Coordinates of C-alpha atoms and ligand atoms in Angstrom, one line a residue:
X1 CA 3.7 -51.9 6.1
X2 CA 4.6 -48.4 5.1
X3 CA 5.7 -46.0 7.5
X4 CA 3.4 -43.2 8.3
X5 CA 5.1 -39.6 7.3
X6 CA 4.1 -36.5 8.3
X7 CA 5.5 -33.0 8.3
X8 CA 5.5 -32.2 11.9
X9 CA 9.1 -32.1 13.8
X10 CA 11.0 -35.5 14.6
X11 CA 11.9 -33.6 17.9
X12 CA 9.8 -31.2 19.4
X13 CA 12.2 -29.6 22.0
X14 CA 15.0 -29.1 19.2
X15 CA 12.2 -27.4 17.0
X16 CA 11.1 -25.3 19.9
X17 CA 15.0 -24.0 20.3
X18 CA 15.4 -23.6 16.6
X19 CA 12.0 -21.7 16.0
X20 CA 13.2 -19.2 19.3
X21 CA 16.6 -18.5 17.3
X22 CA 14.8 -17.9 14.4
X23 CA 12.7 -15.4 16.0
X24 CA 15.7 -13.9 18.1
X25 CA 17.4 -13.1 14.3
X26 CA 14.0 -11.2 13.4
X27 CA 14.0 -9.1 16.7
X28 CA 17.6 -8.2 16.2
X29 CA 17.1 -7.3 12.7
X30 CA 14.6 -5.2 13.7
X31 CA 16.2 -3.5 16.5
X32 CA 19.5 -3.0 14.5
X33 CA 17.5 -1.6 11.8
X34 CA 19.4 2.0 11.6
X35 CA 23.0 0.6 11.4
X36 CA 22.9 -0.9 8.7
X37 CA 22.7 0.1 4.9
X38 CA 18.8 0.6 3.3
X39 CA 19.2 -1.5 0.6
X40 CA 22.3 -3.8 -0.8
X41 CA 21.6 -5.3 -4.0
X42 CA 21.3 -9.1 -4.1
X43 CA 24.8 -10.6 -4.3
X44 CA 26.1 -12.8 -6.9
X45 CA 26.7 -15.8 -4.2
X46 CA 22.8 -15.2 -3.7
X47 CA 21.6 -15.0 -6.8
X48 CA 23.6 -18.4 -7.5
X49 CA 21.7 -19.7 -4.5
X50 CA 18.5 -19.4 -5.8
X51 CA 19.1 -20.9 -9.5
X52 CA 19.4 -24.6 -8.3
X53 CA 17.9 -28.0 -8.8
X54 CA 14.3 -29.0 -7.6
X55 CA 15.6 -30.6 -4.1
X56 CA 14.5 -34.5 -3.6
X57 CA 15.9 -34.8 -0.4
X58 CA 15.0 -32.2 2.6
X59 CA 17.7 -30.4 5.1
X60 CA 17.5 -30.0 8.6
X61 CA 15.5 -27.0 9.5
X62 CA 18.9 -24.9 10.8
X63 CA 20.5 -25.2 7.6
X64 CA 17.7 -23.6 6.3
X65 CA 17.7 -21.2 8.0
X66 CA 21.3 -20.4 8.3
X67 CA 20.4 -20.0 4.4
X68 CA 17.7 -17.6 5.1
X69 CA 20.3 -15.3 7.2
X70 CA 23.2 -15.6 4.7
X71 CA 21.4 -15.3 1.6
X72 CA 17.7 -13.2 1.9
X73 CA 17.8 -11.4 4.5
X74 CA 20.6 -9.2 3.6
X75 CA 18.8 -8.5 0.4
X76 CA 15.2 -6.8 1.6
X77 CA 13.8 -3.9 -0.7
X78 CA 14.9 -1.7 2.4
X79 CA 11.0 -0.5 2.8
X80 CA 11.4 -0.8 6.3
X81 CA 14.6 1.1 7.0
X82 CA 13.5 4.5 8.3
X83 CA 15.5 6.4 5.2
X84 CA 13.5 4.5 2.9
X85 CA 11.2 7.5 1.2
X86 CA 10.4 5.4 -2.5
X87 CA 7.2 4.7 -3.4
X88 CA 4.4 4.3 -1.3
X89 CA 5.7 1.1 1.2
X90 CA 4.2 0.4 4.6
X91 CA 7.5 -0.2 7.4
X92 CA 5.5 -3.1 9.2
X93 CA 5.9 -3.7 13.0
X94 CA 7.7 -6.5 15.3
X95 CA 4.0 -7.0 16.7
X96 CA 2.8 -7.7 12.9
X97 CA 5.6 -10.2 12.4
X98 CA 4.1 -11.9 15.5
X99 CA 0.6 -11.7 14.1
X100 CA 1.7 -12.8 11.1
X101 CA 3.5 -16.2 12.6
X102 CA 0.1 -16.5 15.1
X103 CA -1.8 -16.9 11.8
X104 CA 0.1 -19.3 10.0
X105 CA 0.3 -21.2 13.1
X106 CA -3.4 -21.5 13.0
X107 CA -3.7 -21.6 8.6
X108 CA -6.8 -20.7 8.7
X109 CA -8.7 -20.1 5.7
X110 CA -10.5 -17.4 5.7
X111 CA -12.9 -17.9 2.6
X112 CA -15.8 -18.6 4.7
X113 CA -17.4 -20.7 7.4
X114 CA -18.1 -20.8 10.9
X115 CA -15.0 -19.8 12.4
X116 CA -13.8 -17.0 14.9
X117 CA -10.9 -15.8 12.0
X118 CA -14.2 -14.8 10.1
X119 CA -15.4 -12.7 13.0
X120 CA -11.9 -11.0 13.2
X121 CA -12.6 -9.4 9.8
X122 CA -16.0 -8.2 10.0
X123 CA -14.6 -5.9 13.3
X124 CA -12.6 -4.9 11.5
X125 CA -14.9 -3.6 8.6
X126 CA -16.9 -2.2 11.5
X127 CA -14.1 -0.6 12.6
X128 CA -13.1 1.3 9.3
X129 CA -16.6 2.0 8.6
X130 CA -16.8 3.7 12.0
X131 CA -13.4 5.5 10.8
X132 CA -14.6 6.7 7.9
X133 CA -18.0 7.4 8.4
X134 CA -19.7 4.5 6.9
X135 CA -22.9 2.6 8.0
X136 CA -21.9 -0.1 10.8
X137 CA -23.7 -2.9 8.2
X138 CA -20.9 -1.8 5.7
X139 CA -19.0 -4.6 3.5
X140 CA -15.7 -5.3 3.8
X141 CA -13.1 -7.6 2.9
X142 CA -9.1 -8.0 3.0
X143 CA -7.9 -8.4 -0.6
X144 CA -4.1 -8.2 -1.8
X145 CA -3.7 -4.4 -2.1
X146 CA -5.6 -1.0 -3.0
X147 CA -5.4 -2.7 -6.8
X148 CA -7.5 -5.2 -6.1
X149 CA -9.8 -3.1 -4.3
X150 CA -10.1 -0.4 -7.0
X151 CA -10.6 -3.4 -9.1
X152 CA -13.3 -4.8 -7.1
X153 CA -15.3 -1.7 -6.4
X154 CA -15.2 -1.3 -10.7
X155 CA -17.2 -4.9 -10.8
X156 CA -19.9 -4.0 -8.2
X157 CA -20.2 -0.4 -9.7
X158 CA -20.7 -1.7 -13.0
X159 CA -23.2 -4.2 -11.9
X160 CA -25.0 -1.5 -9.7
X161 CA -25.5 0.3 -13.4
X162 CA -26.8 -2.2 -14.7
X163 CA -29.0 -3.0 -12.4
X164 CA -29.4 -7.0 -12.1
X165 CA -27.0 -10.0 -12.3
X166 CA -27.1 -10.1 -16.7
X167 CA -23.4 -8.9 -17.1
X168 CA -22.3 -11.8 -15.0
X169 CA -24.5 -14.4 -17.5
X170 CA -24.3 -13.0 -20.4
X171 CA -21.3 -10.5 -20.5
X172 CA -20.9 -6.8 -21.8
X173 CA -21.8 -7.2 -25.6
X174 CA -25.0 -8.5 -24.8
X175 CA -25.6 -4.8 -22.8
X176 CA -26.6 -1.1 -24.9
X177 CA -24.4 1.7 -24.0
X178 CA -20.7 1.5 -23.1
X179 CA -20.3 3.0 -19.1
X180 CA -17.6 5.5 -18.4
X181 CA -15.5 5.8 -15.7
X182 CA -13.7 9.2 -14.2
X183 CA -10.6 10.0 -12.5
X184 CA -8.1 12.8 -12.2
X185 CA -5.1 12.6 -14.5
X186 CA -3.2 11.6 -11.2
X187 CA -4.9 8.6 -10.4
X188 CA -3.2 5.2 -10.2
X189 CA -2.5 3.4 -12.9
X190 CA -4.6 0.4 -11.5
X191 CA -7.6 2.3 -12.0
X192 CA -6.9 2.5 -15.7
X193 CA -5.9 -1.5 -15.1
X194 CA -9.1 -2.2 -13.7
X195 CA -11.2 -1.2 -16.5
X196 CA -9.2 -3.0 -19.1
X197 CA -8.9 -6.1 -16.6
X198 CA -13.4 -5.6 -16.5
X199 CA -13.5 -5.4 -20.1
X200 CA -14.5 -2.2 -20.3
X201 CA -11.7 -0.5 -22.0
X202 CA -9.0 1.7 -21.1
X203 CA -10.1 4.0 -23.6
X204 CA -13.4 4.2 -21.8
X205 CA -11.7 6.1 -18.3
X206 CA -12.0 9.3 -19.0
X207 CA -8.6 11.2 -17.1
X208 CA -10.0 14.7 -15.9
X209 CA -7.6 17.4 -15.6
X210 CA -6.4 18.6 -12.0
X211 CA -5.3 22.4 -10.8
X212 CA -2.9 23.5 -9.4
X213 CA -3.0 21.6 -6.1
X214 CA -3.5 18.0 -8.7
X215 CA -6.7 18.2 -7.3
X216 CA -9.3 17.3 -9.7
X217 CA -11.2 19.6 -11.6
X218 CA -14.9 20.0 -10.9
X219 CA -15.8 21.8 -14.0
X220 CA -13.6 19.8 -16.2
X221 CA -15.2 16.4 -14.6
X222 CA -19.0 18.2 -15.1
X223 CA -18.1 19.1 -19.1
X224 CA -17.0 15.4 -19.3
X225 CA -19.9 13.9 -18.2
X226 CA -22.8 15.9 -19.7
X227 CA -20.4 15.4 -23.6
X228 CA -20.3 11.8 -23.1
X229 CA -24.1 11.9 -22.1
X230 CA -24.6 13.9 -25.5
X231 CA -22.4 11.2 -27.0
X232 CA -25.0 8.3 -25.9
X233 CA -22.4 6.8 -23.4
X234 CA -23.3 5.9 -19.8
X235 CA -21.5 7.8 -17.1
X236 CA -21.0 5.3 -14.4
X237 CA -18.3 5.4 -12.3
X238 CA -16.5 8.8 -10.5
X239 CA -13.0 7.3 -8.7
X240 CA -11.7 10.2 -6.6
X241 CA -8.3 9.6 -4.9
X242 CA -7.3 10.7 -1.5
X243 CA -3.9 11.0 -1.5
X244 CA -2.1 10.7 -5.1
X245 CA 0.6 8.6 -5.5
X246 CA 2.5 10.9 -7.4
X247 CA 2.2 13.8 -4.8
X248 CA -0.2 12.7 -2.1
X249 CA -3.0 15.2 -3.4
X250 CA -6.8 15.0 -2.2
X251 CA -9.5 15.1 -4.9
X252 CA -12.3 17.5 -4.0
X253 CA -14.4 14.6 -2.0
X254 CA -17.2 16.5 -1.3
X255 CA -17.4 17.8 -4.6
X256 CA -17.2 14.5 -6.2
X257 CA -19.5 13.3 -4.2
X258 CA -22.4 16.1 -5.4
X259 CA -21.5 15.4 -8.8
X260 CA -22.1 11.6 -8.5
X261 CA -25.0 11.8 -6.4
X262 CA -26.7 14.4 -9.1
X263 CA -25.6 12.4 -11.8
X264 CA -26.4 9.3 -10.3
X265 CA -23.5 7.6 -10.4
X266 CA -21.3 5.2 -8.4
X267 CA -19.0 6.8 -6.2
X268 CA -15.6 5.2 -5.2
X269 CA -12.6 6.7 -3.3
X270 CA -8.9 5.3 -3.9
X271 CA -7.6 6.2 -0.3
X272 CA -4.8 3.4 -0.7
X273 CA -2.9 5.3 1.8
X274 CA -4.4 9.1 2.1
X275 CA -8.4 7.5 3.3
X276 CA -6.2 6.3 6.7
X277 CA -5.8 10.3 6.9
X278 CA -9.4 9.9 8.9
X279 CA -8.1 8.4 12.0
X280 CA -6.1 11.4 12.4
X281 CA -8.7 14.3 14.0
X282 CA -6.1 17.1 12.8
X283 CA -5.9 15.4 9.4
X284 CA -9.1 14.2 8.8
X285 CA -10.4 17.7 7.2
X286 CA -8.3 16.9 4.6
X287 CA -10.5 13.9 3.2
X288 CA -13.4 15.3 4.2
X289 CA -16.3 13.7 1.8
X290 CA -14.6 10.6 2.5
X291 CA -17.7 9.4 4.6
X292 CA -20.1 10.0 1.3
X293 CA -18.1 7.6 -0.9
X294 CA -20.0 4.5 -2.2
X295 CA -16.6 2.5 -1.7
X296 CA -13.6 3.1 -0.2
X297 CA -10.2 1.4 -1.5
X298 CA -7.0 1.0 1.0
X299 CA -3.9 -0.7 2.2
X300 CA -3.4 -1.6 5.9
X301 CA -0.1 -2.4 4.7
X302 CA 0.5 1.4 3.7
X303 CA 0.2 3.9 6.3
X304 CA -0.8 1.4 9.0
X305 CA 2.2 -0.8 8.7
X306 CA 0.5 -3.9 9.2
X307 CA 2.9 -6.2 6.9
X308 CA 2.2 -6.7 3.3
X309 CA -0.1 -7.7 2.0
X310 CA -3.7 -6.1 3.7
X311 CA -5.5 -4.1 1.5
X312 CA -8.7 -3.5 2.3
X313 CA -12.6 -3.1 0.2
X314 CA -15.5 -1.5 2.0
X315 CA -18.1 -0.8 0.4
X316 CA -21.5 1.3 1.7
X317 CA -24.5 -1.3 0.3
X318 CA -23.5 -4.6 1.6
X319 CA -26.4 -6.1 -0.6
X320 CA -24.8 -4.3 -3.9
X321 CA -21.5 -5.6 -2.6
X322 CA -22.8 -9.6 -2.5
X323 CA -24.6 -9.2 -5.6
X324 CA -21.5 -8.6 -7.8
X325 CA -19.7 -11.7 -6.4
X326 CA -21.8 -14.2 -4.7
X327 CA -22.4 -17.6 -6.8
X328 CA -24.3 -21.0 -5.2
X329 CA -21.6 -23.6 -5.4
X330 CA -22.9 -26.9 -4.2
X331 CA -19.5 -27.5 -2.1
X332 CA -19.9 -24.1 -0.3
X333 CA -23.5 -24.3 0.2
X334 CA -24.5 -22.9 3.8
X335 CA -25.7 -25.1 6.5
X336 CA -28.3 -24.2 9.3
X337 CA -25.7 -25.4 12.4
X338 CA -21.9 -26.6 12.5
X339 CA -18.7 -25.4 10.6
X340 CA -20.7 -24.6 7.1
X341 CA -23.3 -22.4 9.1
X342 CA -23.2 -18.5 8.4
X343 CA -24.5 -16.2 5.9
X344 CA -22.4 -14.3 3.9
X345 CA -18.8 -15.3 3.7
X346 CA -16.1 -13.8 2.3
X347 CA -16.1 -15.7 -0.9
X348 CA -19.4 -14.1 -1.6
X349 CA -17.7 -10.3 -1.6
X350 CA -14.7 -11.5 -3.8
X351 CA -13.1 -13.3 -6.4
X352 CA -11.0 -15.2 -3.7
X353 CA -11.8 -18.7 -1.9
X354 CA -9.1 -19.6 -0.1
X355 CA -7.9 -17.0 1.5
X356 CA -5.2 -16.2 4.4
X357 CA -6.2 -14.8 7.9
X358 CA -4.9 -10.9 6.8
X359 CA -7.9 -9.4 9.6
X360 CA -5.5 -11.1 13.2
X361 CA -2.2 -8.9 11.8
X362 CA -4.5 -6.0 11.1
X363 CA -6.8 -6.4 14.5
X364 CA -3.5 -7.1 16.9
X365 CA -1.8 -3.8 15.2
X366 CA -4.9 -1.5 15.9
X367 CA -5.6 -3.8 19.5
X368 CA -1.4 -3.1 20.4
X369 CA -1.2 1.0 19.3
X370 CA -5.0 1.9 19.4
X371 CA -5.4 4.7 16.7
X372 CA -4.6 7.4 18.8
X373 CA -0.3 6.6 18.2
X374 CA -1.0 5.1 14.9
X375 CA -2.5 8.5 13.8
X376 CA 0.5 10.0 15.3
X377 CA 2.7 8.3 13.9
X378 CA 1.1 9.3 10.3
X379 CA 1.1 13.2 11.3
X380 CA 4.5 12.6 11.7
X381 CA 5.5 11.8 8.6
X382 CA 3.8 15.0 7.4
X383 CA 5.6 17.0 9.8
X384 CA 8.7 15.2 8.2
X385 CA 7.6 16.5 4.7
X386 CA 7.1 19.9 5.8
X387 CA 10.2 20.0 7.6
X388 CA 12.1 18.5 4.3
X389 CA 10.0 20.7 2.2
X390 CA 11.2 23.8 4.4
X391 CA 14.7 22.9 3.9
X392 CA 14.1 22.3 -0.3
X393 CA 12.7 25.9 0.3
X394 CA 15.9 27.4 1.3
X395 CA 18.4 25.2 -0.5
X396 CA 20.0 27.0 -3.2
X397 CA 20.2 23.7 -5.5
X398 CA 17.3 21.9 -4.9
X399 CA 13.3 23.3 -5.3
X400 CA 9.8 21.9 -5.2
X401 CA 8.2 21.0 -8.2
X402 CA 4.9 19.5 -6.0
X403 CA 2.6 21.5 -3.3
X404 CA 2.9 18.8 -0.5
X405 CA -0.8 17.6 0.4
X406 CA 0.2 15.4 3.5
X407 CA 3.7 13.6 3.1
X408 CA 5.2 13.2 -0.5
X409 CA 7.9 15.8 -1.2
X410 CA 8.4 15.9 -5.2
X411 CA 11.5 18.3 -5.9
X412 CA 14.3 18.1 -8.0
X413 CA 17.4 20.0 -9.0
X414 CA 17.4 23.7 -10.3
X415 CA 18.4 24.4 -14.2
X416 CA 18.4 20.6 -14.7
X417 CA 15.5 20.8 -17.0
X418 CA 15.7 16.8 -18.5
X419 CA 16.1 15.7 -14.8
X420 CA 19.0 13.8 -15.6
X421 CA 20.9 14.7 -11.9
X422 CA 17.5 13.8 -9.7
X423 CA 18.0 11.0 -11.9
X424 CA 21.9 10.9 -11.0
X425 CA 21.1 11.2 -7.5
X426 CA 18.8 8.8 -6.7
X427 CA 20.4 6.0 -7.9
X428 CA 23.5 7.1 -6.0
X429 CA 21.4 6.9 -2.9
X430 CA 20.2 3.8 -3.3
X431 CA 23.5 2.4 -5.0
X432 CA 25.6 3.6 -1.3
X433 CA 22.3 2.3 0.9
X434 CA 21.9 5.8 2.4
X435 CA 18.7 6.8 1.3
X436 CA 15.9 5.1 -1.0
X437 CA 13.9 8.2 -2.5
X438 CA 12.0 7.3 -6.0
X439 CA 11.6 9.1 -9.1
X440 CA 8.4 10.2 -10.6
X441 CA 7.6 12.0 -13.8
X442 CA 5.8 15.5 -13.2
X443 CA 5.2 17.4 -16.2
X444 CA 7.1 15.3 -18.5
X445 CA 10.2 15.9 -16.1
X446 CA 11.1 13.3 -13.9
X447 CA 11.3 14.8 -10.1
X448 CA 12.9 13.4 -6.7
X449 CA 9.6 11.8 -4.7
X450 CA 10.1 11.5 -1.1
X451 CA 7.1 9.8 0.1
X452 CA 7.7 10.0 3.7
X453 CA 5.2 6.9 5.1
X454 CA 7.5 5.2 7.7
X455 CA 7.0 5.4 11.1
X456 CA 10.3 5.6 11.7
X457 CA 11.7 8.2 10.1
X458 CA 12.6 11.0 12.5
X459 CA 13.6 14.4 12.2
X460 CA 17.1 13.2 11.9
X461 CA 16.7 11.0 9.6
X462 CA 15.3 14.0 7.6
X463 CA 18.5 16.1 8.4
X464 CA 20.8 13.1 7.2
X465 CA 18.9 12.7 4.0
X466 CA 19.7 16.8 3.3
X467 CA 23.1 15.9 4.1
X468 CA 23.1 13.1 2.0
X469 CA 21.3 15.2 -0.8
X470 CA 23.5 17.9 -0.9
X471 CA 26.6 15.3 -1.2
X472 CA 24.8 13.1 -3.8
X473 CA 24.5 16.2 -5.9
X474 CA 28.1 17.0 -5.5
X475 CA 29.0 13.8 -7.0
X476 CA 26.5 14.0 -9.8
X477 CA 27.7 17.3 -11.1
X478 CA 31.3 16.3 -10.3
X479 CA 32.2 19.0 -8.2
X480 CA 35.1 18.3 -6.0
X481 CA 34.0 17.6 -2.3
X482 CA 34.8 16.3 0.7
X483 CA 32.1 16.2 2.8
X484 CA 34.0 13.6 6.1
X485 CA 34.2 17.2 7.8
X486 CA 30.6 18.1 7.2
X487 CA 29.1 14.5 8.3
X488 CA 28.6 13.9 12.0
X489 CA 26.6 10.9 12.8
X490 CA 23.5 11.7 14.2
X491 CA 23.9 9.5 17.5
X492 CA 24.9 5.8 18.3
X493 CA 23.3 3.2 16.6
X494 CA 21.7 5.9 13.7
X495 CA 21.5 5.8 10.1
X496 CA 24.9 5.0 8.5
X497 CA 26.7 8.1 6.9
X498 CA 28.7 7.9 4.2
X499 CA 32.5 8.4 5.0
X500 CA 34.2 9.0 0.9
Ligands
LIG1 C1 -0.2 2.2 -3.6 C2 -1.4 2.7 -4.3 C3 -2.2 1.9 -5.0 C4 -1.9 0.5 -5.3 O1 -2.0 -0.2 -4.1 P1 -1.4 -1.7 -3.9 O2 -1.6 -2.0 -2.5 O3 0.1 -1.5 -4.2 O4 -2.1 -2.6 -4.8 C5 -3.3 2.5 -5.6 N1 -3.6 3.8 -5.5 C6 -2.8 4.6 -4.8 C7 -3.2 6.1 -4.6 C8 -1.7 4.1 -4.1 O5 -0.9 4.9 -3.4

C-alpha cells in the first residue's frame, strides 16, 4: 500500500516555532529599517544561488529559510526604506504583512462564489465609492495595478460606444469608425499600452498638450475632438490623470468631465496614486471632478501602502461594468443556494478567475489606521515635497525644473543642460544605499524625481537627502570635499550617513 503524502508539517509544534522565527526576522527587519542601507545590489553569492538545478529532493523548512535571510532579503528594491523617493512605490505596513499571511492561510480564491472573502471586496468598493463620490451600487474590483485598471476601464468604455456585446463576438474590423482615446502628454505609458493591448491602436490616443502646471489643455483637448469628428473618427474615451507620474500634476477634472459629458463620451480618471488625494479633506480640492468620473483607476499599494499588488477598478454603471466581461461558463454557472449561489462575481467584472484575497490586506489596513492617519500620513509627504522644494529653492546648485502638484519634486542641477550630473548623482545615491531618487525626462532633459510617497519619510530624512545631495554633487563634478565634518547623524537608529 502506498503511503499517503501530504504537504502539511511532519511536526506541528516545531512548525509552530519555526513559522514564529520567521515572523520575528520580518518584525525586526521592519523595525531596523533606518539603519541599514536603501538598497544593495544582489550579490554574486546570491545571484549564484538562484541559477541551480530543479530540486528533487525537499529541505527542512529552516534551511529554507536561513536561505531566505542570507540570500533575498538583503537584496529588496529598498521601496520601503524611508529615503527611498524613485518612482511611484507604496512602503507597505507590518499590519499588511499580517494580512497578507492571514490570507494565504485561508487561500481563498476570490473569483467568485459564496464566500465571506467576496463580501470583503464589495466594502471595500463601497468604501472608495463613498471616498470618491461615487454611487454606493458602484463596481469594483482588485486587479494587479493602476495598469490593469486603465486597461480595463478602455474595454468597458469601448463596449459602452458601441453600445451592445458585437465587439466581443465579432471583433473590431467587423465595427464602422475607428474610436479615439485622449490623454494629456503626461499620462502613463499604460494608457498608450492599453489601447494597443485592445486593438485599437496606439496611433489612435491622441496625447493633448498640457500648460504650464502639465495640466491638460482644455482648448487643445476641444480642437482634438471636434478635427477627429470632421475626420469621420469616433471620439470615445477622455482619460484624465490625477496625479502624473512624471510630476504628480492634476488634469482639469471638472473640466474633463464637461467636455465628455457634452461630447458624450466615456470618462475615466488614472488616480493610480493622486485619486487617494480624496481621503485627505485639505487635499481633496485638488481632484475635485474626481466624483464625475465614469471610472476611476488606483493602487492601494501606492499611497495607501497596503503591500503590492492591490490595484483597484471602480467603475460608476455596474451594469456597463458586467457587460464588458461577463460570459456563461457551464462550470461557473450560479446556483439558487450553497457555495455557487450569488450574482455577480468577480470573474464577471474581469479578465481574471482565480484570483487572490487582495480586499483582507486592503480592509485590515483602512480597519487598523482609519483614514483619518492614512490621509495624514499622505499630506505628509507633500509637506516633505514642499519642504525639499524650499530648500532646491535656495540651493545655489540645484533648481526646479517641475511645479510640485502634491509630492513629486523634479529638479536637477544648474548649467548641466544634457543632465549628465542628475544623472551622475542618482546613481551615486543608489550605488552608496543613501538615497533611491529616480530620473525622469522633462523636456527632453532628464531631471532628479523625488516622488516623496512613503510614510516614513520624515523631515529628517528630507534634511539627510540635502546633505546627501549636496555631497553626491561634489563627487560628480569632482570637486574636492570632505564632508565627515558636515554630516551629523540625525539621531540613534536613523538613516545611515555616509562617512568618505
Ligand atoms: C504607477 C502608475 C501607474 C501604473 O500603476 P501600476 O500599479 O504600476 O500598474 C499608472 N498611472 C500612474 C499615474 C501611476 O503613477
Amino acid at each position: 500500500m502506498t503511503k499517503p503524502v501530504d504537504l502539511d508539517p511532519d511536526d506541528w509544534d516545531a512548525f509552530r516555532a519555526e513559522s514564529h522565527r520567521a515572523l520575528d526576522l520580518m518584525i525586526d527587519y521592519l523595525r531596523g529599517l533606518r539603519e541599514r542601507p536603501v538598497w544593495v545590489p544582489p550579490s554574486d553569492e546570491a545571484k549564484a544561488r538562484f541559477d541551480r538545478d530543479l530540486p528533487r529532493e525537499g529541505r527542512e523548512l529552516s534551511a529554507v529559510l536561513a536561505d531566505f535571510d542570507r540570500y533575498i532579503k538583503p537584496f529588496a528594491t529598498g521601496n520601503i526604506h524611508p529615503m527611498f523617493m524613485g518612482w511611484v512605490q507604496g512602503a507597505g505596513t507590518p499590519v499588511g504583512m499580517i494580512a497578507e499571511m492571514l490570507a494565504a492561510g485561508m487561500n481563498s480564491n476570490c473569483g467568485g462564489r459564496n464566500h465571506i472573502a467576496i463580501d470583503v471586496e464589495r466594502q471595500i468598493a463601497k468604501w472608495m465609492a463613498q471616498a470618491f463620490g461615487f454611487p454606493q451600487d458602484a463596481s469594483g474590483i482588485f486587479v494587479t495595478g493602476a495598469s490593469m485598471a486603465n486597461f480595463l476601464s478602455l474595454l468597458v468604455a469601448r463596449d459602452q460606444a458601441y453600445g451592445d456585446k458585437d465587439v466581443r463576438l465579432n471583433g473590431l474590423c467587423a465595427r464602422e469608425g475607428q474610436l479615439i482615446a485622449y490623454a494629456s502628454r503626461e499620462a502613463h505609458n499604460c494608457v498608450r499600452q492599453a489601447m494597443e493591448l485592445a486593438g485599437l491602436g496606439a496611433r489612435h490616443l491622441r496625447l493633448i498638450p498640457s500648460d504650464g502646471n502639465r495640466r491638460m489643455k482644455i482648448s487643445a483637448l476641444r480642437h482634438a475632438i471636434s478635427a477627429d469628428r470632421a475626420a469621420g473618427f469616433r471620439p470615445f474615451l477622455i482619460v484624465g490623470t490625477a496625479g502624473t507620474v512624471d510630476t504628480g500634476a492634476v488634469d482639469p477634472l471638472d473640466r474633463l468631465a464637461d467636455v465628455a459629458h457634452s461630447e458624450d463620451m466615456w470618462f475615466h480618471v488614472d488616480g493610480a496614486f493622486g485619486a487617494l488625494a480624496a481621503l485627505s479633506p485639505a487635499l481633496k480640492p485638488l481632484v475635485k471632478g474626481l466624483e464625475r468620473a465614469d471610472s476611476i483607476a488606483f493602487d492601494f499599494h501606492k499611497w495607501l501602502h497596503v503591500p503590492y499588488d492591490a490595484g483597484f477598478f471602480l467603475v460608476r454603471d455596474k451594469d456597463a461594468h458586467r457587460r464588458a466581461f461577463a460570459a456563461n461558463a457551464a462550470y461557473l454557472s450560479r446556483a439558487p443556494r450553497g457555495l455557487a449561489a450569488g450574482d455577480t462575481w468577480p470573474c464577471d467584472l474581469g479578465p481574471d478567475l482565480s484570483r487572490g484575497f487582495r480586499a483582507l490586506k486592503a480592509w485590515m489596513t483602512i480597519e487598523t489606521f482609519g483614514t483619518k492617519k492614512l490621509s495624514e500620513c499622505i499630506e505628509q509627504c507633500c509637506r516633505m515635497a514642499k519642504r525639499l522644494e524650499g530648500w532646491i529653492a535656495k540651493s545655489d546648485a540645484f533648481v526646479m525644473r517641475a511645479p510640485v502638484a502634491l509630492n513629486i519634486v523634479c529638479f536637477g542641477v544648474k548649467e548641466d543642460d544634457d543632465g549628465s550630473l542628475a544623472r551622475e548623482i542618482v546613481m551615486e545615491l543608489h550605488e552608496r544605499g543613501e538615497a533611491a531618487p529616480s530620473l525622469t525626462i522633462l523636456d527632453g532633459v532628464p531631471a532628479i524625481r523625488a516622488a516623496i510617497i512613503n510614510h516614513r519619510t520624515h523631515e529628517e530624512d528630507i534634511d539627510a537627502f540635502t546633505i546627501f545631495l549636496d555631497a553626491a554633487l561634489r563627487r560628480a563634478r569632482k570637486e574636492p570635499h570632505d564632508f565627515g565634518a558636515l554630516v551629523e547623524p540625525h539621531g540613534p537608529g536613523k538613516t545611515r550617513l555616509s562617512e568618505d
